[in-house]
Short mmCIF file of C-alpha atoms in Angstrom, two decimals:
data_model
loop_
_atom_site.label_atom_id
_atom_site.label_comp_id
_atom_site.label_asym_id
_atom_site.label_seq_id
_atom_site.Cartn_x
_atom_site.Cartn_y
_atom_site.Cartn_z
CA MET A 23 46.51 11.32 -17.92
CA SER A 24 46.03 13.21 -21.57
CA ALA A 25 44.95 16.66 -22.06
CA ALA A 26 43.32 18.70 -25.08
CA ALA A 27 41.96 21.87 -25.16
CA GLY A 28 42.48 22.72 -21.95
CA LEU A 29 40.37 19.11 -21.61
CA THR A 30 41.97 16.70 -18.43
CA THR A 31 41.18 13.53 -18.63
CA ARG A 32 42.06 10.56 -16.13
CA ILE A 33 41.77 6.52 -15.25
CA HIS A 34 40.39 5.14 -12.38
CA PRO A 35 40.62 2.07 -11.74
CA ARG A 36 37.62 1.88 -9.12
CA ILE A 37 34.71 3.60 -8.87
CA GLN A 38 35.60 5.27 -5.33
CA ASP A 39 37.59 7.40 -6.65
CA VAL A 40 34.51 9.37 -8.91
CA PRO A 41 32.97 11.23 -7.94
CA ARG A 42 29.82 9.88 -5.95
CA ALA A 43 27.23 12.36 -6.03
CA LEU A 44 28.13 13.39 -9.47
CA TRP A 45 27.68 10.00 -11.08
CA ASP A 46 25.05 8.99 -9.67
CA GLU A 47 23.25 12.43 -10.43
CA LYS A 48 24.76 12.26 -14.55
CA VAL A 49 25.67 8.46 -15.74
CA ALA A 50 23.23 6.28 -13.04
CA GLN A 51 19.80 9.39 -13.49
CA GLY A 52 18.92 8.27 -9.67
CA HIS A 53 18.62 4.12 -11.60
CA PRO A 54 19.65 2.26 -8.35
CA PHE A 55 21.22 -0.45 -10.47
CA LYS A 56 23.35 2.24 -12.43
CA SER A 57 24.81 3.83 -9.51
CA ALA A 58 28.35 4.16 -7.88
CA ALA A 59 27.34 1.87 -4.81
CA PHE A 60 25.69 -0.95 -7.77
CA LEU A 61 29.64 -1.01 -9.64
CA SER A 62 31.30 -1.55 -6.30
CA CYS A 63 29.53 -4.56 -5.92
CA LEU A 64 30.69 -5.94 -9.69
CA GLU A 65 34.38 -4.70 -8.35
CA ASP A 66 33.71 -7.13 -6.05
CA SER A 67 31.53 -9.66 -7.81
CA PHE A 68 34.41 -10.01 -10.64
CA PRO A 69 37.43 -9.69 -9.43
CA ASP A 70 38.64 -11.28 -12.96
CA ARG A 71 37.59 -8.05 -15.00
CA LYS A 72 39.08 -5.23 -15.51
CA PHE A 73 37.26 -1.93 -14.57
CA GLY A 74 38.12 2.43 -15.82
CA TYR A 75 36.23 4.61 -15.32
CA VAL A 76 37.30 8.57 -17.34
CA VAL A 77 36.72 11.80 -15.43
CA MET A 78 37.60 14.52 -17.41
CA SER A 79 37.32 17.95 -16.43
CA GLN A 80 37.93 21.05 -16.81
CA GLY A 81 40.32 23.21 -14.57
CA ALA A 82 38.78 22.27 -11.08
CA ASP A 83 35.01 21.09 -12.60
CA VAL A 84 33.82 17.07 -13.94
CA VAL A 85 33.25 17.96 -17.34
CA GLY A 86 32.40 14.22 -17.74
CA LEU A 87 31.84 10.67 -16.85
CA ALA A 88 31.90 7.41 -18.28
CA VAL A 89 33.07 3.77 -17.52
CA ILE A 90 34.87 0.67 -19.13
CA THR A 91 35.83 -2.67 -18.36
CA GLU A 92 37.39 -5.21 -20.04
CA GLU A 93 36.89 -9.41 -19.83
CA ARG A 94 36.80 -12.33 -21.35
CA LEU A 95 34.34 -12.77 -23.35
CA ASP A 96 32.78 -16.59 -23.35
CA LEU A 97 32.00 -17.44 -26.87
CA SER A 98 30.85 -21.15 -26.06
CA LEU A 99 27.64 -19.31 -24.19
CA LEU A 100 26.37 -18.06 -27.44
CA LEU A 101 26.86 -20.97 -29.16
CA PRO A 102 24.98 -24.90 -28.75
CA GLN A 103 25.64 -26.37 -25.23
CA GLN A 104 27.06 -29.55 -26.73
CA VAL A 105 30.22 -27.39 -27.65
CA GLY A 106 30.30 -25.73 -24.36
CA THR A 107 30.47 -28.94 -22.79
CA LEU A 108 32.99 -29.22 -25.55
CA ALA A 109 34.75 -26.08 -24.37
CA GLN A 110 35.47 -26.61 -20.90
CA GLY A 111 37.58 -30.12 -21.37
CA VAL A 112 39.80 -28.14 -24.22
CA ARG A 113 40.41 -25.28 -21.79
CA LYS A 114 42.05 -27.75 -19.17
CA VAL A 115 44.89 -26.95 -21.92
CA LEU A 116 44.03 -24.53 -23.51
CA PRO A 117 42.07 -21.51 -21.36
CA GLY A 118 41.79 -19.56 -24.40
CA PHE A 119 39.61 -21.51 -26.17
CA LEU A 120 36.54 -20.19 -28.06
CA SER A 121 36.73 -16.85 -25.12
CA LEU A 122 37.45 -13.77 -26.92
CA GLY A 123 38.89 -10.59 -25.37
CA LEU A 124 36.20 -7.71 -25.06
CA GLY A 125 36.74 -3.65 -24.41
CA MET A 126 33.32 -2.40 -23.58
CA VAL A 127 32.02 1.20 -23.14
CA GLY A 128 29.70 0.35 -19.94
CA THR A 129 29.00 -3.33 -18.66
CA PHE A 130 26.76 -6.39 -19.62
CA GLU A 131 24.41 -5.92 -15.85
CA THR A 132 23.90 -2.01 -16.75
CA ALA A 133 21.65 -0.63 -20.79
CA GLU A 134 21.50 2.22 -22.04
CA ARG A 135 23.82 5.29 -21.99
CA HIS A 136 26.87 4.66 -19.64
CA TRP A 137 28.35 8.36 -20.35
CA TRP A 138 28.19 12.08 -19.53
CA TYR A 139 29.29 15.19 -20.86
CA ASP A 140 28.66 18.48 -20.11
CA ALA A 141 27.85 19.56 -23.60
CA ARG A 142 28.59 23.28 -23.27
CA ARG A 143 31.45 22.50 -21.49
CA VAL A 144 33.11 19.96 -23.59
CA SER A 145 32.45 19.57 -27.40
CA GLU A 146 30.98 16.03 -28.57
CA HIS A 147 34.28 15.75 -30.57
CA ASP A 148 36.37 16.42 -28.08
CA PHE A 149 34.27 14.04 -25.38
CA ALA A 150 34.37 10.89 -28.52
CA LYS A 151 37.87 11.51 -29.24
CA ALA A 152 38.94 11.23 -24.83
CA LEU A 153 36.13 7.91 -24.99
CA LEU A 154 38.35 6.37 -27.37
CA ALA A 155 41.18 7.16 -26.14
CA ALA A 156 40.50 5.96 -22.40
CA CYS A 157 39.21 2.46 -24.80
CA ASP A 158 42.28 2.39 -26.20
CA GLU A 159 44.06 2.51 -22.52
CA VAL A 160 41.63 0.75 -20.85
CA CYS A 161 40.88 -2.59 -23.45
CA GLY A 162 44.90 -3.04 -25.10
CA LYS A 163 44.53 -6.83 -24.88
CA SER A 164 40.72 -7.13 -26.53
CA ALA A 165 40.05 -8.22 -30.15
CA LEU A 166 36.37 -6.87 -29.83
CA LEU A 167 35.68 -3.18 -28.69
CA LEU A 168 31.80 -2.51 -27.95
CA VAL A 169 30.60 1.47 -27.48
CA ARG A 170 26.95 0.72 -25.90
CA ASP A 171 24.87 1.84 -25.63
CA PHE A 172 23.22 4.56 -27.55
CA MET A 173 19.27 5.02 -27.24
CA GLU A 174 17.03 5.08 -31.23
CA SER A 175 15.23 7.59 -30.09
CA LEU A 176 17.57 10.39 -28.10
CA PRO A 177 19.51 12.52 -31.63
CA GLU A 178 22.50 13.65 -28.86
CA ASP A 179 22.47 9.53 -28.84
CA VAL A 180 22.44 9.29 -32.74
CA ARG A 181 25.17 11.78 -33.08
CA LEU A 182 27.53 10.42 -30.88
CA GLU A 183 26.89 6.82 -32.19
CA SER A 184 27.79 8.10 -36.28
CA TRP A 185 30.96 10.11 -34.04
CA PHE A 186 31.90 6.21 -33.66
CA LEU A 187 30.74 5.22 -37.25
CA GLN A 188 32.16 7.00 -39.09
CA ARG A 189 35.03 6.04 -37.84
CA GLY A 190 35.36 2.70 -38.63
CA PHE A 191 32.50 1.53 -36.20
CA LYS A 192 30.09 -0.93 -37.80
CA GLN A 193 26.33 -0.38 -35.74
CA VAL A 194 25.18 -3.39 -33.91
CA ALA A 195 21.25 -4.05 -32.60
CA ASN A 196 21.33 -4.87 -28.83
CA HIS A 197 18.12 -6.40 -26.74
CA PRO A 198 15.45 -3.60 -27.15
CA MET A 199 14.70 -2.53 -22.77
CA ALA A 200 11.23 -2.71 -22.58
CA LYS A 201 9.93 0.45 -19.72
CA ILE A 202 6.51 1.23 -18.05
CA ALA A 203 6.10 4.97 -18.01
CA LEU A 204 3.27 5.31 -14.61
CA GLU A 205 2.54 8.75 -15.52
CA GLY A 206 1.44 9.14 -11.72
CA LEU A 207 -0.83 6.69 -12.41
CA SER A 208 -1.60 4.05 -9.69
CA SER A 209 -1.30 0.61 -10.71
CA GLU A 210 -5.69 0.78 -11.14
CA GLY A 211 -5.38 3.14 -13.66
CA HIS A 212 -2.74 1.91 -15.14
CA PHE A 213 -4.37 -1.48 -15.64
CA GLN A 214 -7.14 0.25 -16.89
CA ARG A 215 -5.41 1.60 -20.24
CA LEU A 216 -4.32 -1.36 -21.40
CA LYS A 217 -6.38 -3.11 -24.13
CA LYS A 218 -9.22 -5.54 -23.58
CA LYS A 219 -6.85 -8.80 -24.78
CA SER A 220 -4.41 -7.66 -21.69
CA ARG A 221 -6.75 -6.60 -19.97
CA GLN A 222 -8.86 -9.74 -19.86
CA ASN A 223 -5.16 -11.97 -19.93
CA LEU A 224 -4.16 -10.34 -17.22
CA ARG A 225 -7.14 -10.66 -14.85
CA LYS A 226 -7.37 -14.23 -15.16
CA LYS A 227 -3.64 -14.80 -14.37
CA LEU A 228 -4.26 -12.67 -11.06
CA LYS A 229 -7.34 -15.59 -10.65
CA ASP A 230 -5.81 -17.86 -11.43
CA ALA A 231 -2.92 -17.39 -8.98
CA GLU A 232 -4.67 -16.30 -5.77
CA ALA A 233 -7.08 -19.89 -6.33
CA LEU A 234 -3.31 -21.54 -7.52
CA GLY A 235 -2.61 -19.79 -3.24
CA PHE A 236 0.31 -18.11 -4.74
CA GLN A 237 2.06 -15.85 -2.08
CA VAL A 238 4.26 -13.17 -2.97
CA GLU A 239 6.55 -10.82 0.16
CA ARG A 240 9.11 -8.13 -0.16
CA VAL A 241 11.66 -8.79 2.01
CA ARG A 242 13.99 -5.79 2.48
CA ASP A 243 17.30 -7.58 4.41
CA PHE A 244 17.13 -10.42 2.87
CA ARG A 245 19.71 -12.36 3.61
CA HIS A 246 18.47 -14.71 5.19
CA LEU A 247 16.97 -16.12 2.04
CA ILE A 248 20.48 -15.27 -0.35
CA ASP A 249 21.11 -19.33 0.63
CA GLU A 250 17.44 -20.62 -0.90
CA CYS A 251 17.05 -17.84 -3.15
CA TYR A 252 20.52 -18.31 -5.28
CA PRO A 253 20.18 -22.72 -6.48
CA LEU A 254 16.68 -20.54 -7.93
CA TYR A 255 18.49 -18.00 -9.86
CA LEU A 256 21.25 -20.16 -10.83
CA GLN A 257 18.17 -22.47 -12.45
CA VAL A 258 16.85 -19.70 -14.51
CA HIS A 259 20.33 -18.38 -15.30
CA GLU A 260 21.64 -22.35 -17.12
CA GLY A 261 18.13 -22.04 -19.13
CA ALA A 262 18.24 -18.87 -20.48
CA SER A 263 18.38 -18.58 -23.99
CA GLU A 264 19.12 -14.63 -24.65
CA PHE A 265 21.47 -12.46 -23.76
CA LYS A 266 23.62 -15.83 -21.52
CA ARG A 267 26.16 -14.17 -19.58
CA ALA A 268 28.49 -15.65 -16.93
CA PRO A 269 26.67 -16.09 -13.57
CA PHE A 270 26.61 -13.98 -10.76
CA PRO A 271 28.37 -15.41 -7.91
CA ARG A 272 26.94 -15.59 -4.80
CA ALA A 273 29.11 -13.34 -3.10
CA PHE A 274 27.25 -10.78 -5.02
CA PHE A 275 23.71 -11.00 -4.16
CA GLU A 276 25.28 -10.97 -0.11
CA THR A 277 27.22 -7.84 -1.05
CA LEU A 278 24.08 -5.72 -2.62
CA ALA A 279 22.47 -6.46 0.46
CA GLU A 280 24.81 -4.88 1.98
CA ARG A 281 25.47 -2.43 0.28
CA MET A 282 22.04 -0.85 -1.04
CA PRO A 283 20.12 -1.90 2.14
CA THR A 284 17.48 0.69 1.38
CA THR A 285 17.52 0.56 -2.70
CA SER A 286 17.68 -2.89 -2.59
CA SER A 287 14.90 -6.27 -2.42
CA PHE A 288 13.76 -9.29 -2.51
CA LEU A 289 9.73 -10.19 -4.18
CA THR A 290 9.38 -13.47 -3.07
CA LEU A 291 6.83 -16.25 -4.60
CA ARG A 292 6.09 -18.95 -1.97
CA ASP A 293 3.60 -21.65 -3.43
CA ALA A 294 -0.05 -23.18 -0.60
CA GLN A 295 2.37 -25.05 0.68
CA GLY A 296 5.04 -21.83 1.71
CA GLN A 297 7.15 -23.05 -0.39
CA LEU A 298 9.72 -20.78 -2.02
CA ILE A 299 9.68 -20.97 -6.22
CA ALA A 300 10.43 -18.18 -7.24
CA PHE A 301 12.35 -14.87 -6.71
CA ILE A 302 13.33 -11.09 -8.17
CA LEU A 303 15.68 -9.26 -6.67
CA THR A 304 14.84 -5.29 -7.45
CA GLY A 305 15.89 -2.28 -7.32
CA THR A 306 14.05 1.18 -5.81
CA GLY A 307 15.29 4.45 -5.64
CA GLY A 308 15.75 7.58 -7.72
CA GLY A 309 11.76 7.23 -9.09
CA ILE A 310 12.61 4.34 -10.65
CA ASN A 311 12.16 0.84 -9.56
CA ASN A 312 13.90 -1.29 -11.76
CA PRO A 313 13.07 -6.40 -11.52
CA PHE A 314 16.31 -6.83 -11.55
CA CYS A 315 17.17 -10.37 -12.12
CA ILE A 316 14.64 -14.09 -11.69
CA GLY A 317 15.35 -17.26 -9.97
CA MET A 318 11.96 -20.05 -10.27
CA ASP A 319 12.09 -23.49 -9.70
CA TYR A 320 10.61 -24.40 -12.92
CA ALA A 321 9.22 -27.11 -11.73
CA ARG A 322 6.81 -25.31 -10.04
CA THR A 323 5.93 -22.61 -11.97
CA GLU A 324 6.19 -24.11 -15.26
CA GLY A 325 2.22 -24.04 -16.80
CA THR A 326 1.60 -21.37 -13.57
CA PRO A 327 0.89 -17.27 -13.94
CA ALA A 328 3.63 -17.22 -11.19
CA TYR A 329 6.05 -14.68 -13.54
CA TYR A 330 2.58 -12.47 -14.51
CA LEU A 331 1.57 -12.50 -11.08
CA MET A 332 5.71 -10.82 -10.00
CA MET A 333 5.73 -8.73 -12.74
CA TRP A 334 1.95 -7.07 -11.59
CA LYS A 335 3.15 -7.13 -7.99
CA GLU A 336 6.31 -5.20 -9.37
CA ILE A 337 3.93 -2.73 -10.69
CA GLU A 338 1.83 -2.28 -7.92
CA TYR A 339 5.09 -1.75 -5.63
CA ALA A 340 6.65 0.71 -8.28
CA ALA A 341 2.90 2.11 -7.72
CA GLN A 342 2.84 2.52 -4.23
CA HIS A 343 5.74 4.26 -3.82
CA GLY A 344 5.48 7.17 -6.12
CA CYS A 345 8.10 5.20 -8.87
CA HIS A 346 7.49 7.15 -12.36
CA LEU A 347 8.96 4.47 -13.66
CA VAL A 348 8.93 0.20 -14.30
CA ASP A 349 12.78 -0.28 -15.55
CA LEU A 350 11.60 -4.46 -16.75
CA GLY A 351 14.79 -4.71 -18.90
CA LEU A 352 15.36 -7.03 -21.76
CA THR A 353 14.15 -10.07 -22.63
CA SER A 354 10.59 -11.77 -21.73
CA TYR A 355 9.13 -9.22 -24.17
CA PHE A 356 5.37 -10.60 -24.90
CA VAL A 357 4.90 -10.82 -20.73
CA LYS A 358 6.30 -7.21 -19.85
CA GLN A 359 3.88 -6.05 -23.31
CA THR A 360 0.97 -7.88 -21.95
CA VAL A 361 2.02 -5.15 -19.02
CA GLY A 362 2.25 -2.07 -20.16
CA ALA A 363 5.45 -2.27 -21.09
CA GLU A 364 6.90 0.06 -23.84
CA LEU A 365 10.28 -0.92 -26.49
CA GLU A 366 13.24 1.16 -26.72
CA GLY A 367 15.59 0.33 -29.18
CA MET A 368 19.05 0.09 -28.93
CA THR A 369 22.18 0.19 -30.47
CA MET A 370 25.89 -0.60 -30.17
CA ALA A 371 28.54 -0.20 -31.70
CA ALA A 372 31.50 -2.58 -32.06
CA ARG A 373 34.77 -2.48 -34.20
CA ILE A 374 38.12 -4.70 -34.30
CA GLN A 375 40.56 -3.63 -32.60
CA SER A 376 43.51 -5.90 -34.64
CA ALA A 377 44.36 -3.21 -37.47
CA TRP A 378 44.74 -5.91 -40.37
CA LEU A 379 42.05 -8.07 -39.45
CA ARG A 380 39.70 -5.45 -39.10
CA PRO A 381 38.98 -5.10 -42.92
CA LEU A 382 38.25 -8.12 -43.31
CA LEU A 383 35.92 -9.01 -39.95
CA ASN A 384 34.57 -5.68 -39.14
CA PRO A 385 32.07 -6.29 -42.28
CA LEU A 386 30.85 -8.97 -40.55
CA LEU A 387 30.06 -8.01 -36.69
CA PRO A 388 27.04 -6.57 -38.18
CA ALA A 389 25.08 -10.45 -38.45
CA LEU A 390 27.30 -11.54 -35.59
CA LEU A 391 26.48 -9.60 -33.11
CA SER A 392 23.07 -7.81 -33.91
CA GLU A 393 19.89 -9.72 -31.42
CA LYS A 394 16.26 -10.49 -33.24
CA GLN A 395 14.20 -7.20 -32.21
CA PRO A 396 10.64 -8.45 -30.68
CA GLN A 397 7.84 -8.17 -32.54
CA GLU A 398 5.70 -4.88 -30.97
CA ARG A 399 2.64 -5.05 -29.91
CA ARG A 400 0.12 -2.01 -29.08
CA ARG A 401 -0.09 -1.56 -25.71
CA PHE A 402 -2.94 0.50 -24.79
CA ARG A 403 -6.90 1.05 -25.58
CA VAL A 404 -8.49 3.73 -27.75
CA SER A 405 -10.84 4.66 -24.80
CA THR A 406 -10.10 4.76 -21.76
CA HIS A 407 -13.74 3.44 -19.86
CA ASP A 408 -13.63 0.26 -18.62
CA ASP A 409 -17.55 -1.14 -16.35
CA THR A 410 -14.67 -4.71 -15.19
CA SER A 411 -12.94 -3.90 -12.37
CA PRO A 412 -9.01 -3.72 -12.13
CA PRO A 413 -6.90 -6.58 -10.35
CA SER A 414 -7.29 -5.65 -6.70
CA GLU A 415 -3.88 -4.70 -5.03
CA GLN A 416 -4.85 -7.67 -2.34
CA ALA A 417 -5.28 -10.26 -4.74
CA ALA A 418 -2.34 -13.35 -4.49
#
């Protein structure tokens, strides 16, 4: 606990010790997969990870919140597969081989701003200073500290990041967020504003999916599907070339189904024979629809329009349920831009924690940690008239 300028800062190890409604309103801002319930699922799924929830108060009022985590970062996930295989063998003798302690404002599973403070009650300087002190307390064993994520389009994020950059942090580029602002449109209305090439591509993909006999279904209580779906999730996780990290344990999906029964679902995709070939874990709530993670049987989906079909079904679902935003997350940007996603740039502030190593290694962090930025493409057409019909919500 620390106090300054009439402010008191406490750090709690569990989200259950934080005012839940305030967290969901101010930090999660209604996002189902940044909510207190979701963070409790992460805590139980990753018991080796250390969580710290910063609660800043002024008198009886909470004026600032943030989440901090600390874990071992497996560097072999960022290297060729042969290195990972070698590392697993060496770790039988040297458990920490090719890993380092990583402290982070935020989590690997959530994106954008991981904090909130009341600018009328606490200054940017005092909040950032308290946040950095909390990082030092929670992440005392970390070799590297990341403060994430700062949205490039938000002046208040840019200002807060500058505070850290002035104190020895280096800016590194994260993957951008892919988002669709539906702005009250139906899925047909959204389709009509896509540029001509995207409309043609998407229409063909959906017709091909219908010809293949693909069937999609939204399943609310998905516990009975976890055994069938989890191996497909591992296929995608193990084949990932970007944003590689430790996989979710099977129990994560069970816990999520139990604690978030009204805001989580599976979108399943089956072939003409009724065989499950793909699924998406989705969170819906607070006007946001977030296809969060996907599983696929690559042998059955390669060369098919499966991914396009599922992305479009998520957009349809969001529009039908009055969502103002579809959060398509990170990676696979070509397909996401084809269906109308805008890319929003995110940066992080990184610093080597060792004072004597910092002058040597800090300058290398932007080159080592920055993610390659995808090419941004035009999403929408100039005019709004189109004589061709949009894809039917009954398709596929």
